JSON list of C-alpha atoms in Angstrom, two decimals:
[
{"chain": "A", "resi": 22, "resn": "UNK", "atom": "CA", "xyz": [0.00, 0.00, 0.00]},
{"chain": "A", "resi": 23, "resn": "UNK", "atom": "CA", "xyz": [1.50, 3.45, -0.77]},
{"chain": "A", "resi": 24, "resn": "UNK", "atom": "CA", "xyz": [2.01, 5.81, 1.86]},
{"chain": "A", "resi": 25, "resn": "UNK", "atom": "CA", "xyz": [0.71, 8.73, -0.17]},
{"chain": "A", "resi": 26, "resn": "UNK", "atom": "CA", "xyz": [-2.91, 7.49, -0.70]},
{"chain": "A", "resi": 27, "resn": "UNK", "atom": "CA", "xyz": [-6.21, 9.64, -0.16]},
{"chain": "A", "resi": 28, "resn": "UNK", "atom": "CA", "xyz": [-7.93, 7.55, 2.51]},
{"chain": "A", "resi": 29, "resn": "UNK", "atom": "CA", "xyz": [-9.92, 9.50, 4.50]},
{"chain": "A", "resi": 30, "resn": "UNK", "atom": "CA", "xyz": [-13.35, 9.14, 2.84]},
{"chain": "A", "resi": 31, "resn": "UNK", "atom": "CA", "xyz": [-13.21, 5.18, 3.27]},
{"chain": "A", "resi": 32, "resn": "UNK", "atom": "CA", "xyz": [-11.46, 4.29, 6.41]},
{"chain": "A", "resi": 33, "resn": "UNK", "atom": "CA", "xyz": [-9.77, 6.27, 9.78]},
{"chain": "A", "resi": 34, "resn": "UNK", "atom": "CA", "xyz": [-6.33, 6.32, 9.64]},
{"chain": "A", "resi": 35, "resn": "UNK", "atom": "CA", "xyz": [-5.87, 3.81, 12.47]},
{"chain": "A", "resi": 36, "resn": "UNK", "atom": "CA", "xyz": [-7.54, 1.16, 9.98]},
{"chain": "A", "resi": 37, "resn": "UNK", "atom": "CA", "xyz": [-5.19, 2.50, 7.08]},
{"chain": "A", "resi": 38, "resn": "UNK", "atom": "CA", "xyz": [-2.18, 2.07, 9.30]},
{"chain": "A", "resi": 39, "resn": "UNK", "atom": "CA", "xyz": [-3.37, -1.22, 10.51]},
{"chain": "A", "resi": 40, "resn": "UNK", "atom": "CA", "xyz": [-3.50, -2.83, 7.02]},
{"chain": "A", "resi": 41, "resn": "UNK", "atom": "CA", "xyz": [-0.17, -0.70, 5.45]},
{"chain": "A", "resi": 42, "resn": "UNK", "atom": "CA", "xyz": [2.74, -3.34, 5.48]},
{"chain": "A", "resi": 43, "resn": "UNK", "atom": "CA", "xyz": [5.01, -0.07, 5.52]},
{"chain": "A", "resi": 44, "resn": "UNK", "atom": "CA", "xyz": [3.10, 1.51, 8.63]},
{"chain": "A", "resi": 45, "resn": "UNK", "atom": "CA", "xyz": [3.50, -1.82, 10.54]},
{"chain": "A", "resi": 46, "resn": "UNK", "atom": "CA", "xyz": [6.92, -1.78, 9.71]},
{"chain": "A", "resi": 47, "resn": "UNK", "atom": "CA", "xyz": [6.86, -4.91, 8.08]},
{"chain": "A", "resi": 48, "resn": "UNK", "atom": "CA", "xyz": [9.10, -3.87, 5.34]},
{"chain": "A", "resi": 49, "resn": "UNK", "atom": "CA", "xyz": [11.90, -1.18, 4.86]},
{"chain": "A", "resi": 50, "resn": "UNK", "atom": "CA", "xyz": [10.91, 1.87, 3.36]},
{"chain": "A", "resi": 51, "resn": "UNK", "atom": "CA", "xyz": [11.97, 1.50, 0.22]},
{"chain": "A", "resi": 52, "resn": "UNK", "atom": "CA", "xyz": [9.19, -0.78, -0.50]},
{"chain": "A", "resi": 53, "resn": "UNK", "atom": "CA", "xyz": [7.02, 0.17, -3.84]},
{"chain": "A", "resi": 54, "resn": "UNK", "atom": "CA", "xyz": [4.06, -0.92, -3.97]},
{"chain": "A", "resi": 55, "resn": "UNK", "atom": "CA", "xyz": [3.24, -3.04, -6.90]},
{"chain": "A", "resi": 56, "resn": "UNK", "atom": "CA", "xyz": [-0.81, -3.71, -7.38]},
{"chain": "A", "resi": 57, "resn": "UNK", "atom": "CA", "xyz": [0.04, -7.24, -8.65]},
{"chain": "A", "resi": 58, "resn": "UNK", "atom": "CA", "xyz": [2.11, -8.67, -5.63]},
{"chain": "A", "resi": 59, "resn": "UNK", "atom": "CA", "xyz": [-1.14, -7.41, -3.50]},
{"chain": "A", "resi": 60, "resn": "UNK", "atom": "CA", "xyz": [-4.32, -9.72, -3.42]},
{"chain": "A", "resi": 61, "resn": "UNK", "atom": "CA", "xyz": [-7.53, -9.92, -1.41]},
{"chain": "A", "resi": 62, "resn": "UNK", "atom": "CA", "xyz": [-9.12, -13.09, -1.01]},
{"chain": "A", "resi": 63, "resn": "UNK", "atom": "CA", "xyz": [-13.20, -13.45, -1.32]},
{"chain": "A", "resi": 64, "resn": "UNK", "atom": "CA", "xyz": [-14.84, -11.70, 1.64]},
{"chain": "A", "resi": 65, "resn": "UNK", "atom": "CA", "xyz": [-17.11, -12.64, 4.07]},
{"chain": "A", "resi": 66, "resn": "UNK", "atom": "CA", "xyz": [-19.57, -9.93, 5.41]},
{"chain": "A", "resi": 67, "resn": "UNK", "atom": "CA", "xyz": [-22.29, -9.97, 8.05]},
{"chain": "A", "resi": 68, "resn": "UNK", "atom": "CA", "xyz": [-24.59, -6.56, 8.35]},
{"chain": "A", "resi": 69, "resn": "UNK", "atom": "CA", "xyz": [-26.63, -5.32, 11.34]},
{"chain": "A", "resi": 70, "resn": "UNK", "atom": "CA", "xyz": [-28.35, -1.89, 11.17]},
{"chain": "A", "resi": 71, "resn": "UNK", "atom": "CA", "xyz": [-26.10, 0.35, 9.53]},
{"chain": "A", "resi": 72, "resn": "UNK", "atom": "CA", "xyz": [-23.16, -1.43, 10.67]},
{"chain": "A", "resi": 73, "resn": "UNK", "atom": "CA", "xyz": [-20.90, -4.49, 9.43]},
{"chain": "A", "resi": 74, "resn": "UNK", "atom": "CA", "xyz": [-18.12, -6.88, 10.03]},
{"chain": "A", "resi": 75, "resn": "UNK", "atom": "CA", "xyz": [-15.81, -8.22, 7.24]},
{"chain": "A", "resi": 76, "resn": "UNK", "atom": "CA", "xyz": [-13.70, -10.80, 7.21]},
{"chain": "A", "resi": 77, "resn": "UNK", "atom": "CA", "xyz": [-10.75, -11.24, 4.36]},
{"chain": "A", "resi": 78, "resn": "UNK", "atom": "CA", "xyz": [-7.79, -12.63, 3.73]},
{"chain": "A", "resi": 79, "resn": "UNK", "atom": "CA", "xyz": [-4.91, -10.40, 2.02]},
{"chain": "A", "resi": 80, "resn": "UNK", "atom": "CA", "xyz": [-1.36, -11.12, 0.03]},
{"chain": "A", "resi": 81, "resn": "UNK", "atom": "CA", "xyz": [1.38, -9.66, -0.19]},
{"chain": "A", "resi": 82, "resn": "UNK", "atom": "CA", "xyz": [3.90, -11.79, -2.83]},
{"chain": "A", "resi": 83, "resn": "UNK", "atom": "CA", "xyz": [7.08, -9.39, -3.87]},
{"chain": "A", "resi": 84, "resn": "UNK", "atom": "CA", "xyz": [10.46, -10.78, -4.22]},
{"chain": "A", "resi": 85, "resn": "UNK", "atom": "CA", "xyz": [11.76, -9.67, -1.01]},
{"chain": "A", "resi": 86, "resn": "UNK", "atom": "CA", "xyz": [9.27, -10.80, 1.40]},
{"chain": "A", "resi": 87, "resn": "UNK", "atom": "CA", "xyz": [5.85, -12.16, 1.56]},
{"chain": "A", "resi": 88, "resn": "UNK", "atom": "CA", "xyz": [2.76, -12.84, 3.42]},
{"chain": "A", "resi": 89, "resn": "UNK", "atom": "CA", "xyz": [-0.75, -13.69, 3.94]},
{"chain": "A", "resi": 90, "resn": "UNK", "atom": "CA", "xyz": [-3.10, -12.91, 6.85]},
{"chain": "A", "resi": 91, "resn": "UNK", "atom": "CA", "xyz": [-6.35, -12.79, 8.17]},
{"chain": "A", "resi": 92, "resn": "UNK", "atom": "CA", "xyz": [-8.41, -9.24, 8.35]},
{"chain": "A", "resi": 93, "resn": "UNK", "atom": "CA", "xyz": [-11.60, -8.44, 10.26]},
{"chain": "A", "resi": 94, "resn": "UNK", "atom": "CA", "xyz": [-12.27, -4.89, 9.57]},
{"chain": "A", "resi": 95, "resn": "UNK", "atom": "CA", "xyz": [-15.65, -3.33, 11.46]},
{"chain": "A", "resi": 96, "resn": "UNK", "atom": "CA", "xyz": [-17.03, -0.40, 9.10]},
{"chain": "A", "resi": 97, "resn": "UNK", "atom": "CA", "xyz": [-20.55, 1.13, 9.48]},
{"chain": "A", "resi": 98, "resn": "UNK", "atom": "CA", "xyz": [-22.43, 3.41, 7.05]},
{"chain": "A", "resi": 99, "resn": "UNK", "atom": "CA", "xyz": [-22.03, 7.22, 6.86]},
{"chain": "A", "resi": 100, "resn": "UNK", "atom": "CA", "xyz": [-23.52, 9.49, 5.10]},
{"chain": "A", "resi": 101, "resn": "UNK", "atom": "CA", "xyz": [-24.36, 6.82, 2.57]},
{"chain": "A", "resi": 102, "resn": "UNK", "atom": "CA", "xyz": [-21.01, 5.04, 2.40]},
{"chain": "A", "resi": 103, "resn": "UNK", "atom": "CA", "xyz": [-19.53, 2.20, 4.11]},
{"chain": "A", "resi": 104, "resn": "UNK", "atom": "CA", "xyz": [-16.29, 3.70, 6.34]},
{"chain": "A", "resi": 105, "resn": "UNK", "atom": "CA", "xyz": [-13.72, 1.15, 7.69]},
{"chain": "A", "resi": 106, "resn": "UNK", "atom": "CA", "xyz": [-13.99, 2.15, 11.87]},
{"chain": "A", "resi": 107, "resn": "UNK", "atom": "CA", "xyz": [-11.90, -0.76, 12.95]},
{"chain": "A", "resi": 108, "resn": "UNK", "atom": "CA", "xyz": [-9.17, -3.48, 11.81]},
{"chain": "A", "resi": 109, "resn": "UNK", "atom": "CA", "xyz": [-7.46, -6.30, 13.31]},
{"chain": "A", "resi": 110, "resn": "UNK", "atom": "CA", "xyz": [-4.64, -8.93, 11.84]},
{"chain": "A", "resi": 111, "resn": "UNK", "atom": "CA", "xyz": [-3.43, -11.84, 12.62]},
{"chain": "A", "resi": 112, "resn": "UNK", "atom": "CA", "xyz": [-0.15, -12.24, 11.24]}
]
């Protein structure tokens, strides 16, 4: 994920830095992001009232390192748009 990304209207920046291999300092900061060493898995979503939890896999497959883990974000509606409030990983 790129460090220089307009975010804001889709998730808090505690979510953003939650999922950002960079922020979490897996990775040196040299890392580019490259769209095709990045996948997400099918998700699974459960909704209740305005609210919702999600649960996906993502992949990261570069040369120099590589992983997959497990994501539950919790995002809820606003102003018409679902809004990531919440993430955790399990690495």
């Amino acid at each position: 994920m790129q460090n220089e990304v307009e975010y804001n209207n889709i998730m808090h920046s505690d979510v953003y830095k939650g999922i950002n291999p960079l922020q979490r300092h897996l990775t040196s900061s040299n890392y580019t992001y490259k769209p095709k060493s990045h996948g997400i898995g099918t998700p699974f979503s459960l909704h209740f009232f305005g609210y919702a939890k999600v649960w996906v896999k993502q992949r990261y497959t570069p040369g120099d390192f590589g992983f997959e883990e497990p994501v539950t974000l919790t995002i809820k509606l606003k102003k018409g748009q679902w809004y990531a409030t919440n993430v955790h990983t399990e690495p």
